[in-house]
Structure formats: structure tokens, C-alpha cells
Amino acid sequence: MSSDVTSTAVSSAVLSVNLARVRPNPDKREVKVTGIEKIPTSDSVLVRAPGTKGEGLGSGLVGDVVGDRLNHGGDTQAVYAYAREDLDHWESVLGRTLPGGVFGENLTTMGVDVNGAVIGERWRIGDIELQVTVPRIPCGTFRAWIAERGWLRTFTLAALPGTYLSVVSPGQVSAGDPVTVVHRPAHGVTVAHVFRAVTREPDLLPSILAADELPEEIKELARP
């Protein structure tokens, strides 16, 4: 079952659209460059499905870069969204300024419950429609980039992962575009719930199978 959501609250919006500034990978592994540092752009950006992970274009945003295409990017990780409100939380925890894009997100949102979004939920933003797919699982590059002792554990315990989205309908996106939830599945399995299940609370794994929209690789983790 699913529901249509017709709310068009203008308080939910894209605060910034962020594209990669390619730099050497701070994790110093086989992947030599990374696009984890993203910088807000004032331009309208074309968003389209990038294709299969490892074989396609990497990011869903034209002008963006995914350094490690074997493990990141592709259709189910075409766009990464993170809430400004959660960046504000991390500013207070870390005691430093965190501009939009610093977590590697393509879209810094405002007024959007990113972690409470339901798997399979659809967002209309400007000309595009996106579908919530999976939470972000922190990696070694993220740890090295943020450069805080125990960062992966700290980030995981907070369960504020942000979400990846696939591209349902391509088009242009710009800073200031309203975010409207136009479809929300009734199963209620949220981004934060899946994150907790696949990281520190494996007892939750069976429950995430209610979200049929999850990628097969995540479902495999939950099956007995």
C-alpha cells in the first residue's frame, strides 16, 4: 500500500546544490582521487540517472564526480541529500563550521526530515522527481576527510546518515527549489531505521524487508 502526499510547504527546500571539487583521496588507498568535498553552485544543474554502479557515470548530477565508482554512485546512489539541521547538530558537536556540501552531499536541504523519510518515498524538486533508496553508510574516505578521532563510530551512533536517492524523472535542480513529498509508501520503514539495522542493531534486520523498494543487496543482509 502507499499514499499520495499533497503538501507543498515552501519551508521544505533545497538550500544548496553541491558539486565535487576533485582532490587527492585522504584515505590514501587504491582510489587516488575523491569527490567527497562538494561546493555549492549558483547554477541550475541537470540531474539524470547515471547508470549501473561501476559502469555508468557515477553521480546523477552533471558536473559532479564520484572517485570510487566501484563502491559509490550508480542508479541507487545517484543523489545524496543531507539536512542543514543535521549539519548544525554536527557543528555543535565538533565545534567547527560545516558548510553545505562538506559531508559530500549533493543537496543540502532545509525543513526536510531526511532521516525520517520512508524508503521508496518520492520527492519532487524543481523539474526532477527522486526516490529515497538507502541511507549513507560511512566509509574510510569520509573518516579521513572529516579527520575527527573516532568519527565513524560517532557518526554511526548518531544515526543521522542522510539519504541516497534514485532519479525517477530527470531535469534541472537549483538552490531554493521547494521539496514536495508526492508519494510515501505505507510500510513506514525509514532511512534511519535501515541505517540502524545494517550498522549497530542487527535485530532490526528482518523488519526492513517490509520495504520492498530496498535494493536487493540490502535485502540480502536481512534474509535468514
mmCIF file of C-alpha atoms in Angstrom:
data_model
loop_
_atom_site.group_PDB
_atom_site.id
_atom_site.type_symbol
_atom_site.label_atom_id
_atom_site.label_comp_id
_atom_site.label_asym_id
_atom_site.label_seq_id
_atom_site.Cartn_x
_atom_site.Cartn_y
_atom_site.Cartn_z
ATOM 1 C CA MET A 1 0.000 0.000 0.000
ATOM 2 C CA SER A 2 1.073 3.572 -0.489
ATOM 3 C CA SER A 3 -0.211 7.067 -0.035
ATOM 4 C CA ASP A 4 -0.079 10.244 -2.057
ATOM 5 C CA VAL A 5 1.168 13.312 -0.228
ATOM 6 C CA THR A 6 -0.076 16.637 -1.480
ATOM 7 C CA SER A 7 1.555 19.046 0.981
ATOM 8 C CA THR A 8 3.546 21.783 -0.763
ATOM 9 C CA ALA A 9 5.065 23.528 2.250
ATOM 10 C CA VAL A 10 7.533 26.071 0.934
ATOM 11 C CA SER A 11 9.563 25.706 4.138
ATOM 12 C CA SER A 12 10.915 22.418 2.718
ATOM 13 C CA ALA A 13 13.529 23.314 0.152
ATOM 14 C CA VAL A 14 16.972 22.760 -1.323
ATOM 15 C CA LEU A 15 19.300 25.141 0.464
ATOM 16 C CA SER A 16 22.225 24.422 -1.870
ATOM 17 C CA VAL A 17 23.154 22.192 -4.811
ATOM 18 C CA ASN A 18 26.717 20.958 -4.382
ATOM 19 C CA LEU A 19 29.218 19.645 -6.933
ATOM 20 C CA ALA A 20 32.563 17.975 -6.328
ATOM 21 C CA ARG A 21 35.876 19.740 -6.121
ATOM 22 C CA VAL A 22 38.159 16.834 -7.014
ATOM 23 C CA ARG A 23 41.043 16.359 -4.607
ATOM 24 C CA PRO A 24 43.505 13.609 -3.625
ATOM 25 C CA ASN A 25 41.810 10.889 -1.592
ATOM 26 C CA PRO A 26 42.733 11.476 2.085
ATOM 27 C CA ASP A 27 42.193 7.763 2.768
ATOM 28 C CA LYS A 28 45.298 7.039 0.615
ATOM 29 C CA ARG A 29 44.004 3.754 -0.751
ATOM 30 C CA GLU A 30 43.874 2.485 -4.328
ATOM 31 C CA VAL A 31 41.376 5.189 -5.358
ATOM 32 C CA LYS A 32 43.625 8.215 -5.782
ATOM 33 C CA VAL A 33 41.026 10.981 -6.079
ATOM 34 C CA THR A 34 37.742 11.730 -4.381
ATOM 35 C CA GLY A 35 34.760 13.974 -4.948
ATOM 36 C CA ILE A 36 33.726 13.989 -1.288
ATOM 37 C CA GLU A 37 34.310 17.723 -0.953
ATOM 38 C CA LYS A 38 31.377 19.393 -2.669
ATOM 39 C CA ILE A 39 30.939 23.105 -3.219
ATOM 40 C CA PRO A 40 27.606 24.940 -3.575
ATOM 41 C CA THR A 41 26.890 26.188 -7.086
ATOM 42 C CA SER A 42 24.614 29.020 -8.115
ATOM 43 C CA ASP A 43 23.911 27.310 -11.437
ATOM 44 C CA SER A 44 20.954 25.151 -12.328
ATOM 45 C CA VAL A 45 22.212 21.558 -12.544
ATOM 46 C CA LEU A 46 20.967 18.746 -14.778
ATOM 47 C CA VAL A 47 20.067 15.570 -12.892
ATOM 48 C CA ARG A 48 19.731 12.220 -14.684
ATOM 49 C CA ALA A 49 20.100 8.524 -13.903
ATOM 50 C CA PRO A 50 23.847 7.728 -14.012
ATOM 51 C CA GLY A 51 23.580 4.022 -14.825
ATOM 52 C CA THR A 52 24.942 0.913 -13.149
ATOM 53 C CA LYS A 53 27.428 1.294 -10.300
ATOM 54 C CA GLY A 54 30.948 0.659 -11.575
ATOM 55 C CA GLU A 55 29.956 1.009 -15.219
ATOM 56 C CA GLY A 56 27.960 4.197 -15.559
ATOM 57 C CA LEU A 57 28.554 7.899 -14.979
ATOM 58 C CA GLY A 58 28.836 7.713 -11.193
ATOM 59 C CA SER A 59 26.860 10.714 -9.970
ATOM 60 C CA GLY A 60 23.363 11.680 -11.020
ATOM 61 C CA LEU A 61 24.373 15.350 -11.264
ATOM 62 C CA VAL A 62 26.097 16.613 -14.383
ATOM 63 C CA GLY A 63 29.381 18.216 -13.331
ATOM 64 C CA ASP A 64 29.740 16.098 -10.188
ATOM 65 C CA VAL A 65 32.423 13.427 -9.681
ATOM 66 C CA VAL A 66 32.449 10.069 -7.889
ATOM 67 C CA GLY A 67 36.045 8.950 -7.305
ATOM 68 C CA ASP A 68 35.326 5.343 -6.304
ATOM 69 C CA ARG A 69 32.728 4.167 -8.822
ATOM 70 C CA LEU A 70 33.013 0.538 -7.745
ATOM 71 C CA ASN A 71 31.612 1.290 -4.292
ATOM 72 C CA HIS A 72 29.735 4.563 -4.714
ATOM 73 C CA GLY A 73 27.348 6.173 -7.152
ATOM 74 C CA GLY A 74 25.153 4.424 -9.688
ATOM 75 C CA ASP A 75 21.394 4.494 -10.019
ATOM 76 C CA THR A 76 20.545 3.726 -6.366
ATOM 77 C CA GLN A 77 23.073 6.299 -5.112
ATOM 78 C CA ALA A 78 22.546 8.890 -7.825
ATOM 79 C CA VAL A 79 21.920 11.801 -5.453
ATOM 80 C CA TYR A 80 22.880 12.228 -1.803
ATOM 81 C CA ALA A 81 20.842 14.543 0.430
ATOM 82 C CA TYR A 82 21.734 15.793 3.895
ATOM 83 C CA ALA A 83 19.803 18.166 6.142
ATOM 84 C CA ARG A 84 21.158 21.561 7.141
ATOM 85 C CA GLU A 85 19.613 20.958 10.548
ATOM 86 C CA ASP A 86 21.827 17.876 10.989
ATOM 87 C CA LEU A 87 24.918 19.788 9.856
ATOM 88 C CA ASP A 88 24.046 22.336 12.540
ATOM 89 C CA HIS A 89 23.963 19.497 15.084
ATOM 90 C CA TRP A 90 27.416 18.361 13.992
ATOM 91 C CA GLU A 91 28.741 21.916 14.185
ATOM 92 C CA SER A 92 27.843 21.940 17.879
ATOM 93 C CA VAL A 93 29.380 18.503 18.434
ATOM 94 C CA LEU A 94 32.601 19.161 16.524
ATOM 95 C CA GLY A 95 32.982 22.839 17.353
ATOM 96 C CA ARG A 96 33.658 23.877 13.783
ATOM 97 C CA THR A 97 31.831 25.402 10.836
ATOM 98 C CA LEU A 98 30.362 22.902 8.375
ATOM 99 C CA PRO A 99 29.295 24.491 5.079
ATOM 100 C CA GLY A 100 26.802 22.859 2.742
ATOM 101 C CA GLY A 101 28.420 20.033 0.792
ATOM 102 C CA VAL A 102 31.065 19.222 3.404
ATOM 103 C CA PHE A 103 29.588 15.756 4.055
ATOM 104 C CA GLY A 104 29.715 15.025 0.349
ATOM 105 C CA GLU A 105 26.028 15.715 -0.155
ATOM 106 C CA ASN A 106 24.687 16.875 -3.500
ATOM 107 C CA LEU A 107 21.640 18.502 -1.931
ATOM 108 C CA THR A 108 21.731 20.332 1.380
ATOM 109 C CA THR A 109 18.099 20.549 2.431
ATOM 110 C CA MET A 110 16.158 22.723 4.823
ATOM 111 C CA GLY A 111 12.921 21.693 6.515
ATOM 112 C CA VAL A 112 13.071 18.129 5.150
ATOM 113 C CA ASP A 113 13.003 15.127 7.505
ATOM 114 C CA VAL A 114 15.727 13.347 5.559
ATOM 115 C CA ASN A 115 16.397 10.581 8.083
ATOM 116 C CA GLY A 116 12.694 10.082 8.750
ATOM 117 C CA ALA A 117 11.983 9.675 5.034
ATOM 118 C CA VAL A 118 10.390 6.349 4.133
ATOM 119 C CA ILE A 119 12.215 4.013 1.768
ATOM 120 C CA GLY A 120 10.537 4.415 -1.620
ATOM 121 C CA GLU A 121 9.266 7.901 -0.797
ATOM 122 C CA ARG A 122 9.292 10.253 -3.790
ATOM 123 C CA TRP A 123 10.325 13.903 -3.759
ATOM 124 C CA ARG A 124 9.531 16.465 -6.421
ATOM 125 C CA ILE A 125 12.205 19.157 -6.604
ATOM 126 C CA GLY A 126 12.082 21.670 -9.434
ATOM 127 C CA ASP A 127 11.877 19.684 -12.669
ATOM 128 C CA ILE A 128 13.001 16.399 -11.133
ATOM 129 C CA GLU A 129 11.467 13.548 -9.188
ATOM 130 C CA LEU A 130 13.668 11.466 -6.910
ATOM 131 C CA GLN A 131 13.047 8.287 -4.899
ATOM 132 C CA VAL A 132 14.533 7.556 -1.468
ATOM 133 C CA THR A 133 16.637 4.381 -1.698
ATOM 134 C CA VAL A 134 19.179 3.726 1.086
ATOM 135 C CA PRO A 135 20.987 5.526 3.920
ATOM 136 C CA ARG A 136 24.579 6.598 3.564
ATOM 137 C CA ILE A 137 26.968 4.119 5.223
ATOM 138 C CA PRO A 138 30.154 5.965 6.275
ATOM 139 C CA CYS A 139 33.392 4.836 4.643
ATOM 140 C CA GLY A 140 37.119 5.309 5.168
ATOM 141 C CA THR A 141 37.283 8.286 2.826
ATOM 142 C CA PHE A 142 34.589 10.051 4.879
ATOM 143 C CA ARG A 143 36.512 9.311 8.087
ATOM 144 C CA ALA A 144 39.759 10.666 6.670
ATOM 145 C CA TRP A 145 38.060 13.719 5.182
ATOM 146 C CA ILE A 146 36.338 14.788 8.425
ATOM 147 C CA ALA A 147 39.534 13.977 10.352
ATOM 148 C CA GLU A 148 37.971 13.599 13.789
ATOM 149 C CA ARG A 149 39.122 10.851 16.149
ATOM 150 C CA GLY A 150 36.549 8.033 16.257
ATOM 151 C CA TRP A 151 34.478 9.728 13.576
ATOM 152 C CA LEU A 152 32.902 6.595 12.049
ATOM 153 C CA ARG A 153 31.692 5.414 15.459
ATOM 154 C CA THR A 154 30.437 8.885 16.395
ATOM 155 C CA PHE A 155 28.573 9.269 13.099
ATOM 156 C CA THR A 156 27.088 5.781 13.325
ATOM 157 C CA LEU A 157 25.866 6.187 16.899
ATOM 158 C CA ALA A 158 24.034 9.387 15.995
ATOM 159 C CA ALA A 159 22.039 7.607 13.250
ATOM 160 C CA LEU A 160 21.785 10.785 11.152
ATOM 161 C CA PRO A 161 23.057 9.281 7.895
ATOM 162 C CA GLY A 162 21.251 11.301 5.248
ATOM 163 C CA THR A 163 19.785 9.501 2.276
ATOM 164 C CA TYR A 164 20.629 8.444 -1.229
ATOM 165 C CA LEU A 165 18.026 8.840 -3.941
ATOM 166 C CA SER A 166 17.481 7.454 -7.420
ATOM 167 C CA VAL A 167 16.277 9.538 -10.358
ATOM 168 C CA VAL A 168 12.679 8.840 -11.389
ATOM 169 C CA SER A 169 12.293 11.840 -13.694
ATOM 170 C CA PRO A 170 15.339 13.822 -14.920
ATOM 171 C CA GLY A 171 15.529 17.578 -15.133
ATOM 172 C CA GLN A 172 17.084 20.666 -13.616
ATOM 173 C CA VAL A 173 17.567 21.448 -9.925
ATOM 174 C CA SER A 174 18.600 24.719 -8.319
ATOM 175 C CA ALA A 175 19.137 26.144 -4.860
ATOM 176 C CA GLY A 176 15.829 27.394 -3.495
ATOM 177 C CA ASP A 177 13.681 24.769 -5.216
ATOM 178 C CA PRO A 178 10.879 23.533 -2.926
ATOM 179 C CA VAL A 179 10.908 19.873 -1.894
ATOM 180 C CA THR A 180 7.484 18.240 -2.052
ATOM 181 C CA VAL A 181 6.844 14.657 -0.934
ATOM 182 C CA VAL A 182 4.441 13.353 -3.588
ATOM 183 C CA HIS A 183 4.351 9.670 -2.617
ATOM 184 C CA ARG A 184 5.028 7.840 0.629
ATOM 185 C CA PRO A 185 4.789 4.028 0.988
ATOM 186 C CA ALA A 186 2.686 2.795 3.893
ATOM 187 C CA HIS A 187 5.262 0.301 5.216
ATOM 188 C CA GLY A 188 6.885 3.049 7.315
ATOM 189 C CA VAL A 189 10.458 1.760 7.124
ATOM 190 C CA THR A 190 12.603 4.888 7.374
ATOM 191 C CA VAL A 191 16.112 5.739 6.307
ATOM 192 C CA ALA A 192 17.247 5.926 9.944
ATOM 193 C CA HIS A 193 15.668 2.537 10.717
ATOM 194 C CA VAL A 194 17.528 0.841 7.864
ATOM 195 C CA PHE A 195 20.758 2.529 8.918
ATOM 196 C CA ARG A 196 20.435 1.266 12.474
ATOM 197 C CA ALA A 197 19.608 -2.242 11.228
ATOM 198 C CA VAL A 198 22.634 -2.572 8.946
ATOM 199 C CA THR A 199 25.101 -0.993 11.375
ATOM 200 C CA ARG A 200 24.635 -1.491 15.126
ATOM 201 C CA GLU A 201 21.216 -3.126 15.589
ATOM 202 C CA PRO A 202 21.080 -6.348 13.542
ATOM 203 C CA ASP A 203 17.966 -7.469 15.434
ATOM 204 C CA LEU A 204 16.117 -4.932 13.301
ATOM 205 C CA LEU A 205 17.171 -6.519 10.003
ATOM 206 C CA PRO A 206 14.071 -8.707 9.470
ATOM 207 C CA SER A 207 11.834 -5.662 9.829
ATOM 208 C CA ILE A 208 13.388 -3.794 6.906
ATOM 209 C CA LEU A 209 12.143 -6.454 4.458
ATOM 210 C CA ALA A 210 8.766 -4.717 4.667
ATOM 211 C CA ALA A 211 10.321 -2.097 2.367
ATOM 212 C CA ASP A 212 10.166 -3.891 -0.962
ATOM 213 C CA GLU A 213 11.749 -0.847 -2.620
ATOM 214 C CA LEU A 214 15.110 -1.543 -0.965
ATOM 215 C CA PRO A 215 17.921 -2.635 -3.316
ATOM 216 C CA GLU A 216 18.473 -6.381 -3.466
ATOM 217 C CA GLU A 217 21.916 -6.129 -1.861
ATOM 218 C CA ILE A 218 20.357 -4.646 1.284
ATOM 219 C CA LYS A 219 17.542 -7.212 1.342
ATOM 220 C CA GLU A 220 20.148 -9.982 1.244
ATOM 221 C CA LEU A 221 21.601 -8.699 4.510
ATOM 222 C CA ALA A 222 18.196 -9.048 6.151
ATOM 223 C CA ARG A 223 17.222 -12.502 4.917
ATOM 224 C CA PRO A 224 17.845 -15.515 7.202
#
